[in-house]
Coordinates of C-alpha atoms in Angstrom, one line a residue:
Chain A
X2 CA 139.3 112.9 63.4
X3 CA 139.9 109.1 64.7
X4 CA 137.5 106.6 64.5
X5 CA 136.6 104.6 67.9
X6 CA 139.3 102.0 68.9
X7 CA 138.7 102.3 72.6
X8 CA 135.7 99.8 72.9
X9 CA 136.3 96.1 72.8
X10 CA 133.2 95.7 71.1
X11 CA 133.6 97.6 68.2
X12 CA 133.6 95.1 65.3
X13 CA 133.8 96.0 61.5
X14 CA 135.7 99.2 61.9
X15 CA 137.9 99.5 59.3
X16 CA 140.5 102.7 59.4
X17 CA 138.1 106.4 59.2
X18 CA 135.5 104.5 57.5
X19 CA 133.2 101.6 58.5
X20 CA 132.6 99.1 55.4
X21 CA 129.2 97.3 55.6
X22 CA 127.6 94.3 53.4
X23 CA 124.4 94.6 52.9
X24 CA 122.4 92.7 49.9
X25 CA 124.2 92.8 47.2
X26 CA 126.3 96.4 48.0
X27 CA 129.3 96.8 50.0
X28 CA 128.4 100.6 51.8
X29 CA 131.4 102.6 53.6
X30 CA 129.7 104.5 56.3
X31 CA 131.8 107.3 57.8
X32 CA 130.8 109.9 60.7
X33 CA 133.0 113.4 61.9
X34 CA 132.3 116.2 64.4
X35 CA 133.7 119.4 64.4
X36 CA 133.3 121.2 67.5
X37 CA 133.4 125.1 67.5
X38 CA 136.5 126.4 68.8
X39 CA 138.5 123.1 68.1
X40 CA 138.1 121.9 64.5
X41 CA 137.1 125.8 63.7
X42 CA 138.9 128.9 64.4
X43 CA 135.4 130.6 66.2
X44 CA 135.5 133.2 64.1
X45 CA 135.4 131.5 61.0
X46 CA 132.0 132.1 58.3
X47 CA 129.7 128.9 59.4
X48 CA 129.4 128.0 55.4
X49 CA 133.0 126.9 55.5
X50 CA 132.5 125.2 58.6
X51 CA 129.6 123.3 57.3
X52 CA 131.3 122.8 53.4
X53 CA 134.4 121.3 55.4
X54 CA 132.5 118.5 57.3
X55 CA 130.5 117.3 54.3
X56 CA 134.5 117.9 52.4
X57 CA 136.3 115.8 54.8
X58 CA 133.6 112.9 55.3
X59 CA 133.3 112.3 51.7
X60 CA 137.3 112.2 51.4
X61 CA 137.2 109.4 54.1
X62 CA 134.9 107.8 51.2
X63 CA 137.3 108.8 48.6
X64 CA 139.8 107.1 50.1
X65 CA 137.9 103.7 49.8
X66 CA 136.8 104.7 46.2
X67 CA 132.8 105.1 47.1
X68 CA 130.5 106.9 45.3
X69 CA 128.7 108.9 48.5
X70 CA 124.9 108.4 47.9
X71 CA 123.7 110.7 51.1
X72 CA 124.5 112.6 54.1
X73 CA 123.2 112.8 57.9
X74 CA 123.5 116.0 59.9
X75 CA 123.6 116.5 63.5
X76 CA 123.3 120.3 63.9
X77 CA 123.7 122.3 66.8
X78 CA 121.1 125.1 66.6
X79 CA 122.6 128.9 66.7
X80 CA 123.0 132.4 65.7
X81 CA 124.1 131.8 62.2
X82 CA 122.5 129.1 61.0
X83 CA 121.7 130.5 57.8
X84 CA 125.3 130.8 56.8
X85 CA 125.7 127.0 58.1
X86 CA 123.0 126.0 55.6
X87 CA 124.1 128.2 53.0
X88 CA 127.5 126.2 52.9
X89 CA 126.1 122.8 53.6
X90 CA 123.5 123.7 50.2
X91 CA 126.6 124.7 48.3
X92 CA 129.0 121.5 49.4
X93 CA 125.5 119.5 48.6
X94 CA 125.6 120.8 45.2
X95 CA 128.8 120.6 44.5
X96 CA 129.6 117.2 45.3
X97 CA 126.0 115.9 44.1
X98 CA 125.0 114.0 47.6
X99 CA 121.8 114.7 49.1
X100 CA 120.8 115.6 52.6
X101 CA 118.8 112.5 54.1
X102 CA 117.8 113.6 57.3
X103 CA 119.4 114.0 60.7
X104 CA 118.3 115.8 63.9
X105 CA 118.7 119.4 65.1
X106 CA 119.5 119.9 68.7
X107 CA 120.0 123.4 70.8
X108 CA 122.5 123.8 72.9
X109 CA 122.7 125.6 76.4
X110 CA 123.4 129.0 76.4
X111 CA 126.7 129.9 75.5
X112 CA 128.1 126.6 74.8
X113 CA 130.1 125.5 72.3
X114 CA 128.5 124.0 69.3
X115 CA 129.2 120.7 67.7
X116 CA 127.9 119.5 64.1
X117 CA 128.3 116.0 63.0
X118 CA 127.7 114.2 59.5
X119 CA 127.5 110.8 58.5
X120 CA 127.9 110.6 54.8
X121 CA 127.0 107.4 53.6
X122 CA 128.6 105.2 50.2
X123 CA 128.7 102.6 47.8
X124 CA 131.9 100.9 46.9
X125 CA 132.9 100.6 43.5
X126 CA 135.5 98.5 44.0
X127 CA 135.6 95.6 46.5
X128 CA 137.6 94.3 48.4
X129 CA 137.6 98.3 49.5
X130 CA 141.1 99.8 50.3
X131 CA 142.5 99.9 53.8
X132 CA 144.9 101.9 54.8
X133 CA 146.8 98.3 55.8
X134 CA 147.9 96.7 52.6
X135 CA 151.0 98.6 51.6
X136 CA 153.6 95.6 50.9
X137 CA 157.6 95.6 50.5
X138 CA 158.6 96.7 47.2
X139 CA 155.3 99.1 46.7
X140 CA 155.6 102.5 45.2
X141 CA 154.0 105.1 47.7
X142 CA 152.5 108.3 46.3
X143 CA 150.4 111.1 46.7
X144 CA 147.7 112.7 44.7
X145 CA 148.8 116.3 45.0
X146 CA 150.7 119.0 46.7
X147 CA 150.6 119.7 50.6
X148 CA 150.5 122.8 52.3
X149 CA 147.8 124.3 51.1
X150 CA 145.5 123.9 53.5
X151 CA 148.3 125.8 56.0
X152 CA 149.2 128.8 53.7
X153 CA 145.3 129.6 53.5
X154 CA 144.9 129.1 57.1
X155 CA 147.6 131.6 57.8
X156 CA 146.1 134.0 55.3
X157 CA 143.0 133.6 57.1
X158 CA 144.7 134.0 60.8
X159 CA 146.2 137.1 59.4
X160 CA 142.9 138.4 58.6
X161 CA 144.4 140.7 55.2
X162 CA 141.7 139.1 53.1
X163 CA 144.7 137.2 51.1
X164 CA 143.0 134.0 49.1
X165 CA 142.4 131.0 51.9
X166 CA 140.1 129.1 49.8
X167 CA 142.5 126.2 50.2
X168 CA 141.5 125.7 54.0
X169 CA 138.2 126.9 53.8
X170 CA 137.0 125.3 51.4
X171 CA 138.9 121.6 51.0
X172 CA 137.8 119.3 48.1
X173 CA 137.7 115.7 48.8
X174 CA 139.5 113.8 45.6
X175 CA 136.3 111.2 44.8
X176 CA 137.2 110.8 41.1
X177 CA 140.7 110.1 41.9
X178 CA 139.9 107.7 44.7
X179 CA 137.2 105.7 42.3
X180 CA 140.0 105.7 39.8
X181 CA 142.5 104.3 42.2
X182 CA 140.9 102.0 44.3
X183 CA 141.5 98.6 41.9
X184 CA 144.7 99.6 42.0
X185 CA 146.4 100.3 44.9
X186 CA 147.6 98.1 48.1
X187 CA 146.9 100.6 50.8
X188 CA 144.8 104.0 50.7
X189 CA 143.7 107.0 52.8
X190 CA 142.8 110.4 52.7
X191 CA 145.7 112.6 54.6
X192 CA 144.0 114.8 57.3
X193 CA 146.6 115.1 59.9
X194 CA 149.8 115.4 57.8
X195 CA 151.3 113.3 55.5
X196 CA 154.3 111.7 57.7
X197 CA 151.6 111.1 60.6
X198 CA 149.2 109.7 58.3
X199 CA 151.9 107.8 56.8
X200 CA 153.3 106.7 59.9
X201 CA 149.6 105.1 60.4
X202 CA 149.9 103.5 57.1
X203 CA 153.2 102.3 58.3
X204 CA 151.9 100.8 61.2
X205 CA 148.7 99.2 60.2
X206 CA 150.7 97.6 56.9
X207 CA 153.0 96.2 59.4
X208 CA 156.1 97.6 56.8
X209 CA 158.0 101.0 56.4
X210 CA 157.1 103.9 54.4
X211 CA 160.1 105.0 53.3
X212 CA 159.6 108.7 51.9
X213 CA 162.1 111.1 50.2
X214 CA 161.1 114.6 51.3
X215 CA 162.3 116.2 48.1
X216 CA 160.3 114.6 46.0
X217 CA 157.1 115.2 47.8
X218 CA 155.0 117.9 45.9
X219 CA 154.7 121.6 48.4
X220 CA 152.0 124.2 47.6
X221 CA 154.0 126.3 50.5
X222 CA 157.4 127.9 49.9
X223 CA 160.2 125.7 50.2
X224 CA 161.8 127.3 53.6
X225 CA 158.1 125.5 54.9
X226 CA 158.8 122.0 53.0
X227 CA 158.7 120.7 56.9
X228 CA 155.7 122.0 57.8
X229 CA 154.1 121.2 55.4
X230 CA 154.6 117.8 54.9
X231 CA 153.1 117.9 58.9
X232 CA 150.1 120.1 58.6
X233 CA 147.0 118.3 57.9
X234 CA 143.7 119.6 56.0
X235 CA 144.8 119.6 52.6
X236 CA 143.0 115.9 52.1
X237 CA 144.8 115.1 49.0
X238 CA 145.1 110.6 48.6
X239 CA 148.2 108.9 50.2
X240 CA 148.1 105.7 48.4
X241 CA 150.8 102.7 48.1
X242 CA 150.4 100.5 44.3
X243 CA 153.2 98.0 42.9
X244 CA 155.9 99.6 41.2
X245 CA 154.7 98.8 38.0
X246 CA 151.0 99.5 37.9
X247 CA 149.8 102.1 35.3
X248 CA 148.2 104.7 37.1
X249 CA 144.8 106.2 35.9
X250 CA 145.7 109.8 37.1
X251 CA 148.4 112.3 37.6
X252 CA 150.5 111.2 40.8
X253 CA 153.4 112.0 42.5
X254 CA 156.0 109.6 43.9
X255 CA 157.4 110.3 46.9
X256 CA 158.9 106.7 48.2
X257 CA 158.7 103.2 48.4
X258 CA 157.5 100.9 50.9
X259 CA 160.5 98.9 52.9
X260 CA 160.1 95.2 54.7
X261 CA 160.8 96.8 58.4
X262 CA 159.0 97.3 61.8
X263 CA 159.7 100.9 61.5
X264 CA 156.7 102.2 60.3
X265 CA 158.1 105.8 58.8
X266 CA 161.4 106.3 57.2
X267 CA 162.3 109.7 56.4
X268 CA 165.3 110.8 54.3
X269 CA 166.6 107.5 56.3
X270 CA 165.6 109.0 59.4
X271 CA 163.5 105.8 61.3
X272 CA 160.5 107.1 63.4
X273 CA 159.4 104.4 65.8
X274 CA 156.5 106.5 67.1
X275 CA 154.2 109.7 65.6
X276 CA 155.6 111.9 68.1
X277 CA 156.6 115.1 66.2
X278 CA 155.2 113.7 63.1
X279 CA 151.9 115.8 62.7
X280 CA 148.6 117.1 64.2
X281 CA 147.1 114.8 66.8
X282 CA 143.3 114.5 68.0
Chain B
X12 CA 114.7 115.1 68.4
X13 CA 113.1 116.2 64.9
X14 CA 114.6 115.6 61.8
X15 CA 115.6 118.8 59.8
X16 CA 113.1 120.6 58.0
X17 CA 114.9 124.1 57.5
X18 CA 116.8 122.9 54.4
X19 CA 115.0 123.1 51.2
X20 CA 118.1 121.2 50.0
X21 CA 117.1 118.0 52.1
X22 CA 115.6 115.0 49.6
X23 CA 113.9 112.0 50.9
X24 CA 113.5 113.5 54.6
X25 CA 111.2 110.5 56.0
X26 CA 109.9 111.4 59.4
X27 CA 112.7 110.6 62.1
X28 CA 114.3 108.0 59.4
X29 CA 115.6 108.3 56.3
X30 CA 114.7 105.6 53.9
X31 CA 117.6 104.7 51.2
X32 CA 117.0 102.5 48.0
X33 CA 120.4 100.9 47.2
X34 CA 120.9 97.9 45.7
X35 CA 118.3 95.2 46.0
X36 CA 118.0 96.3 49.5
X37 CA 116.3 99.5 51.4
X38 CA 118.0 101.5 53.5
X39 CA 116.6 102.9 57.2
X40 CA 118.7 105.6 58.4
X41 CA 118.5 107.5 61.6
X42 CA 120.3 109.9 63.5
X43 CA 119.9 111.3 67.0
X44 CA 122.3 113.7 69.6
X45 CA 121.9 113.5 72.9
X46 CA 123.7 117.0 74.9
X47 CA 124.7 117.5 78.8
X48 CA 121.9 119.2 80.3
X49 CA 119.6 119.1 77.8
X50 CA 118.3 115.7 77.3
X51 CA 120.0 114.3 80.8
X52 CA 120.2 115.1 83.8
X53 CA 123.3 116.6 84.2
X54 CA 124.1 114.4 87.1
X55 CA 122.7 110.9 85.2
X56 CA 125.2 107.8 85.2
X57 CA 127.0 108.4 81.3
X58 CA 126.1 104.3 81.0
X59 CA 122.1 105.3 81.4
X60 CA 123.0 108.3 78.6
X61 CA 124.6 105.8 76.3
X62 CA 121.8 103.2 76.8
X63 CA 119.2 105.6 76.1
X64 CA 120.9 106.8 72.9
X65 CA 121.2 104.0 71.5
X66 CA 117.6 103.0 72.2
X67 CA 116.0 106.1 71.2
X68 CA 117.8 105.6 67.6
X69 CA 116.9 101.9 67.5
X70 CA 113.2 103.3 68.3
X71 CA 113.2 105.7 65.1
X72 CA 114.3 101.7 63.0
X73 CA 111.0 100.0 65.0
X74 CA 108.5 102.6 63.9
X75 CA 109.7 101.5 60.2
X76 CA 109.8 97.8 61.0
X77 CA 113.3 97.8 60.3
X78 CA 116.1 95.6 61.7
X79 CA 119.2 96.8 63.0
X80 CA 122.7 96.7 61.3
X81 CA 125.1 98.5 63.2
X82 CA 125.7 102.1 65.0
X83 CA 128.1 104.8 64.2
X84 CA 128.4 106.8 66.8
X85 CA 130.6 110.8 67.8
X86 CA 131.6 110.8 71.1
X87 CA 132.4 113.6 73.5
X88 CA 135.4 112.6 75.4
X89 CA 134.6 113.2 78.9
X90 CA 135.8 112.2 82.6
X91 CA 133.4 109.1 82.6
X92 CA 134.2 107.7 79.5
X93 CA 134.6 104.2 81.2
X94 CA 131.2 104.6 82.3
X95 CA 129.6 105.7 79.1
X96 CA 131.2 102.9 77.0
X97 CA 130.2 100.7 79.7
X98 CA 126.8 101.7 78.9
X99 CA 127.0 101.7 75.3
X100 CA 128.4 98.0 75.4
X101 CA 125.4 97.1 77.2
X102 CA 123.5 98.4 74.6
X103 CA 124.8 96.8 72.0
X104 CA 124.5 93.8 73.5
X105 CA 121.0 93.6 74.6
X106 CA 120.1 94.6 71.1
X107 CA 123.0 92.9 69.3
X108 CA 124.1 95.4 67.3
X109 CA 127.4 96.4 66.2
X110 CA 129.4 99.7 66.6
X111 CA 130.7 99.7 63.1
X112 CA 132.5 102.9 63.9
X113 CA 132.7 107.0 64.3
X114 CA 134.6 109.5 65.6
X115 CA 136.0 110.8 69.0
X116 CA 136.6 114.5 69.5
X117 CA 137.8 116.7 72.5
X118 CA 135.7 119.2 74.0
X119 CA 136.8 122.9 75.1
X120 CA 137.1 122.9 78.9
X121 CA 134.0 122.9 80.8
X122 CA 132.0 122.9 77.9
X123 CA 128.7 120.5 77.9
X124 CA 128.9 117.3 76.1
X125 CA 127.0 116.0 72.9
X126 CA 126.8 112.7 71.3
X127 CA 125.6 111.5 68.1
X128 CA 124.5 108.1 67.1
X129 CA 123.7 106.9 64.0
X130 CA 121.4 103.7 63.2
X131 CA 121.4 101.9 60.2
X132 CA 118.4 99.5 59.6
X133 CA 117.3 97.1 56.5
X134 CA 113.7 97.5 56.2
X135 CA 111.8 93.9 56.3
X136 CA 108.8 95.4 54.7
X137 CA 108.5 97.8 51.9
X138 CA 106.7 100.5 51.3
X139 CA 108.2 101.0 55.0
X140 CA 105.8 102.5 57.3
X141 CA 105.6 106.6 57.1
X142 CA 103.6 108.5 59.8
X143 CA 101.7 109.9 56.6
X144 CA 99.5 107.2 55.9
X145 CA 96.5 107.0 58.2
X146 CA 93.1 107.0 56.4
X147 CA 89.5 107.7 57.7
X148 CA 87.9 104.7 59.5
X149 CA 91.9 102.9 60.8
X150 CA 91.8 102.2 64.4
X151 CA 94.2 103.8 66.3
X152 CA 96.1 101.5 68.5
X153 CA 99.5 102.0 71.1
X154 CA 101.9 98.9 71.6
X155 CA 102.2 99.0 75.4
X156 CA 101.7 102.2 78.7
X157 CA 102.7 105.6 78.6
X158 CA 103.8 107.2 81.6
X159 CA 106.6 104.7 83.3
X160 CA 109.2 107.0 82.1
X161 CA 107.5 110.0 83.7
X162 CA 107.3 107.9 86.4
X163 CA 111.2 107.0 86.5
X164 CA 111.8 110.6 85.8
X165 CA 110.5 111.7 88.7
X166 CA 111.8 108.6 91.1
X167 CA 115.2 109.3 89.4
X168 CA 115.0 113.4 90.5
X169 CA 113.5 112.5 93.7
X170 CA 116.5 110.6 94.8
X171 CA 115.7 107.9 96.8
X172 CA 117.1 105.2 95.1
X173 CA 113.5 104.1 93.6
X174 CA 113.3 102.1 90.3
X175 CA 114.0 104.5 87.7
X176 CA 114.6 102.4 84.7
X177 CA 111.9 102.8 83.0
X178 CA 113.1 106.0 82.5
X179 CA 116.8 104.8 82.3
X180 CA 116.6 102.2 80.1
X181 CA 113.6 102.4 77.5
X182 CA 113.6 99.6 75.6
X183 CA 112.9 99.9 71.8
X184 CA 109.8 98.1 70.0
X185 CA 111.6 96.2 67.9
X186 CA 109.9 93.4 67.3
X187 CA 106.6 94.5 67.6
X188 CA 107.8 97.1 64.7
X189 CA 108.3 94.1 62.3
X190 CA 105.2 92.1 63.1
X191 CA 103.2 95.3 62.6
X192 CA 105.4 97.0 59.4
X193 CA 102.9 94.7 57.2
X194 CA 99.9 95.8 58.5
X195 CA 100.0 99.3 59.6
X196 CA 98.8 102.3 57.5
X197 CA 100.8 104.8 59.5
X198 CA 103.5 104.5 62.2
X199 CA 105.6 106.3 64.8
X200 CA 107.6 106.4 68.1
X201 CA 105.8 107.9 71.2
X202 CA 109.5 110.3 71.6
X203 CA 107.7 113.5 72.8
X204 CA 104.4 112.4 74.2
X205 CA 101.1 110.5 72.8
X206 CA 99.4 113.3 72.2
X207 CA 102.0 116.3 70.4
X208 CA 103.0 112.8 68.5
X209 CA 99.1 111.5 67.7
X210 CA 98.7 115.4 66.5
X211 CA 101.8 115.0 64.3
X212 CA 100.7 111.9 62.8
X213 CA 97.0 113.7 62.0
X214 CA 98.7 116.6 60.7
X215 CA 101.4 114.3 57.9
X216 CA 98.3 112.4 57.4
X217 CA 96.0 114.8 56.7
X218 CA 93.3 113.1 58.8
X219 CA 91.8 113.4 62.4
X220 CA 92.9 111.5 65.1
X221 CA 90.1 110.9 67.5
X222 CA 91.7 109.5 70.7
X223 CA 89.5 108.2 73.6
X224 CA 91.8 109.6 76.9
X225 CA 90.4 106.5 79.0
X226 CA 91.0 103.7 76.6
X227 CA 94.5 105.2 76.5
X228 CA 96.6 102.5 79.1
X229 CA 98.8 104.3 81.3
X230 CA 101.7 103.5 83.8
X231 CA 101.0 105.7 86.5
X232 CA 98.0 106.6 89.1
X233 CA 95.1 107.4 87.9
X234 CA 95.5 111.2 89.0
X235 CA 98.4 111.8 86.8
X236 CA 96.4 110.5 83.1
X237 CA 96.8 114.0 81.3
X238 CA 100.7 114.1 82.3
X239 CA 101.4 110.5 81.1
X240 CA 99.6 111.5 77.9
X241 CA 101.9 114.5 77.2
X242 CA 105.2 113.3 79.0
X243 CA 107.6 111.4 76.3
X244 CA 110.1 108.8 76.2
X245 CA 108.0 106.3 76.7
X246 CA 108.8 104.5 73.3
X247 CA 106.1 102.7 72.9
X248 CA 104.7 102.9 69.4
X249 CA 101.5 104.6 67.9
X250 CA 100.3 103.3 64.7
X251 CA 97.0 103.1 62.9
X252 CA 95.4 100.0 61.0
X253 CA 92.6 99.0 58.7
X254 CA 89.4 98.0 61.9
X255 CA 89.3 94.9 60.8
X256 CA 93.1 93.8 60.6
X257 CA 94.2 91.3 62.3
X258 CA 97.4 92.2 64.2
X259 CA 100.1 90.3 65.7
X260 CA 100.7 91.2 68.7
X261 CA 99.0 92.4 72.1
X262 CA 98.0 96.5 71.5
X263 CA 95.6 98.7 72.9
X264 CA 93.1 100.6 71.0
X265 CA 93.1 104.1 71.7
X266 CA 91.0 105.3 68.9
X267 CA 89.5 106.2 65.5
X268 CA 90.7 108.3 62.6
X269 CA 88.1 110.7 61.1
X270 CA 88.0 112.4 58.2
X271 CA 89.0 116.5 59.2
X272 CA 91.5 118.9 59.1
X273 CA 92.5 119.0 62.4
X274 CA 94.9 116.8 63.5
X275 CA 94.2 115.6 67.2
X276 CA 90.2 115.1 69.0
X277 CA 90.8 114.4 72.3
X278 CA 87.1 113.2 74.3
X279 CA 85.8 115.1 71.5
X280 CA 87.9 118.2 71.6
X281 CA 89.7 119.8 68.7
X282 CA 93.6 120.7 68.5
X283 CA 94.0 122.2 66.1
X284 CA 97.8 123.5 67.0
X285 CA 100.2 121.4 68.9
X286 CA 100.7 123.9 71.4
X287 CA 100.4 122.4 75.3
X288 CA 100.3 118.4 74.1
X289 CA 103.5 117.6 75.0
X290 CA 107.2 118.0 75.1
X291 CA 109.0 120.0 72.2
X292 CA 112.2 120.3 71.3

């Protein structure tokens, strides 16, 4: 889910996440829709749906280290809503961020629905992390395995009742990213894939990700290694730091960032574009 | 477009506004979606749309006497996009303020669009203005006409290339939101109607509204008084005050708060349900 680059007039946005001084606080303010049928298989349980939008716009604020102090709903009135605010209570509770307000709409009949949430949060670490400060010479790592997300998606597709907690339910890494964010030179949250998302980080840093495939960490079996260093969802940290910093968590190192205009080198394969790379909005 | 109720998970629901302590500053939050067909015309220019999001929103910030600090906003890509940004940048012009970010997201094929905006406001008065607080013996007062949009409404439907804007483009009370935050015991945005809104305010206040229908000033003939009273999106603000405050800017007095348990007296008539005052969602 991109953030708006198409309007000249956009000023402040910074990566999936818009950074904000006010007083004496730095907020990171960061909005996502998911529209029924696109960002949801339609017949998926609504309490997933809604625990996966407050998941994934607290990991945009994990990948700038904020604490999230509140969310905003936009919620498209409809036969399950119950389900859709049983999850939404359960992601509340679990990640400790409270429901500020919003708006509830109906929809015509028939039409798809769309939910979006704005979760709102304080930096605990200025300046906050972009995804465009990895530097030659940087280590580049991720905070856990990939794949996940796609094995319990397939589960799900198949419909055998085999565990697919993994996609339902993602878990946005906000400890990890508060932990990280003095450290690193470059941050964000993988959503589409690591090699897109990479490719990104690649791009915006103006230098090349250079990634060894073998040593990034699967949850898939290894025949899928590909895939699943291109299917999004899992929402684990890709974060670059210099080669020497002490980390404050467990971390896996999958590269090191290159001086280039390439923005992704894999195995020593260049990629000059995303195309191929991962899943695209 | 209400704010949620239906979740006893929600904390610090405000009105239409959420109101955030952090820092040293305070925090006025509000979020609005607009959908194809249901709050436009289905054949309206996508810049008036994007106008009138944005004002609405910016109308929630004036009914708390805060200032603007930038939009987030989801948007429905669509075949006028050029048109709708076109719009928006208007917008955020006329009212000088940003679009800090948000997120873009496809729609299935022929399905009706929906767009989200998100306002973010620092209040310049605390305790910010509720729609809770009117008290037995306030004059009752509205910043400017209601009715012009009704008016536009019906020009725009008609077809004939009459002046709609008022309808088109309502224009938020910003500044007459600040000069009165100070004064005001309660406040609101006339979004659905003077009178379902007055009834609303009665109701969160605990108080009765007593509203003289011909000291209410409307923009539209004569014939058409009990319309302009119940047709929304006028946006002009409803707020009640001490009787002897001194205010800041030109108003109209519309009438008294009593002491009572029904919310609205109209001419001496009792409502004691909302049901056929105006426009609900």
């Amino acid at each position: 889910m991109r953030a708006i680059a198409t309007d000249p007039a956009a000023r402040g946005l910074d990566d999936d996440a818009a950074v904000l001084e006010i007083g004496n606080e730095t907020l990171v303010l960061t909005q996502d829709t998911m529209v029924e049928g696109v960002h949801a298989l339609s017949s998926q349980d609504p309490a997933d749906i809604a625990w996966k939008l407050v998941a994934v716009n607290l990991s945009d604020l994990a990948a700038k280290g904020a604490a999230p102090v509140g969310l905003l709903l936009s919620h498209a009135l409809g036969k399950d809503d119950e389900r859709f605010l049983a999850g939404l209570r359960e992601a509340i509770e679990r990640f400790d961020t409270p429901l500020l307000g919003g708006d509830t709409v109906s929809m015509p009949q028939g039409a798809p629905r769309s939910w979006t949430l704005t979760a709102i949060g304080r930096a605990t670490h200025t300046p906050v992390p972009s995804r465009s400060g990895a530097q030659a010479g940087d280590a580049i790592y991720v905070t856990g395995p990939l794949g996940a997300a796609m094995m319990g998606f397939e589960k799900l597709r198949e419909g055998t009742g085999a565990d697919s907690t993994s996609y339902r339910r993602p878990l946005p890494q906000l400890s990890e990213g508060r932990a990280l964010a003095p450290i690193v030179t470059a941050m964000m949250d993988i959503s589409d894939g690591l090699l897109l998302d990479a490719w990104r980080m690649g791009a915006a840093s103006g230098a090349t990700l250079a990634i060894d495939s073998t040593a990034v960490p699967i949850a898939a079996p290894e025949n899928r290694r590909s895939d699943a260093m291109r299917w999004g969802d899992d929402y684990e940290l890709l974060f670059t730091a210099p080669n020497e910093a002490k980390l404050p968590c467990e971390v896996h190192r999958i590269g090191t960032v290159e001086a280039g205009e390439v923005p992704l080198k894999l195995d020593g394969e260049e990629y000059a574009g995303p195309g191929g790379l991962g899943y695209q909005h």
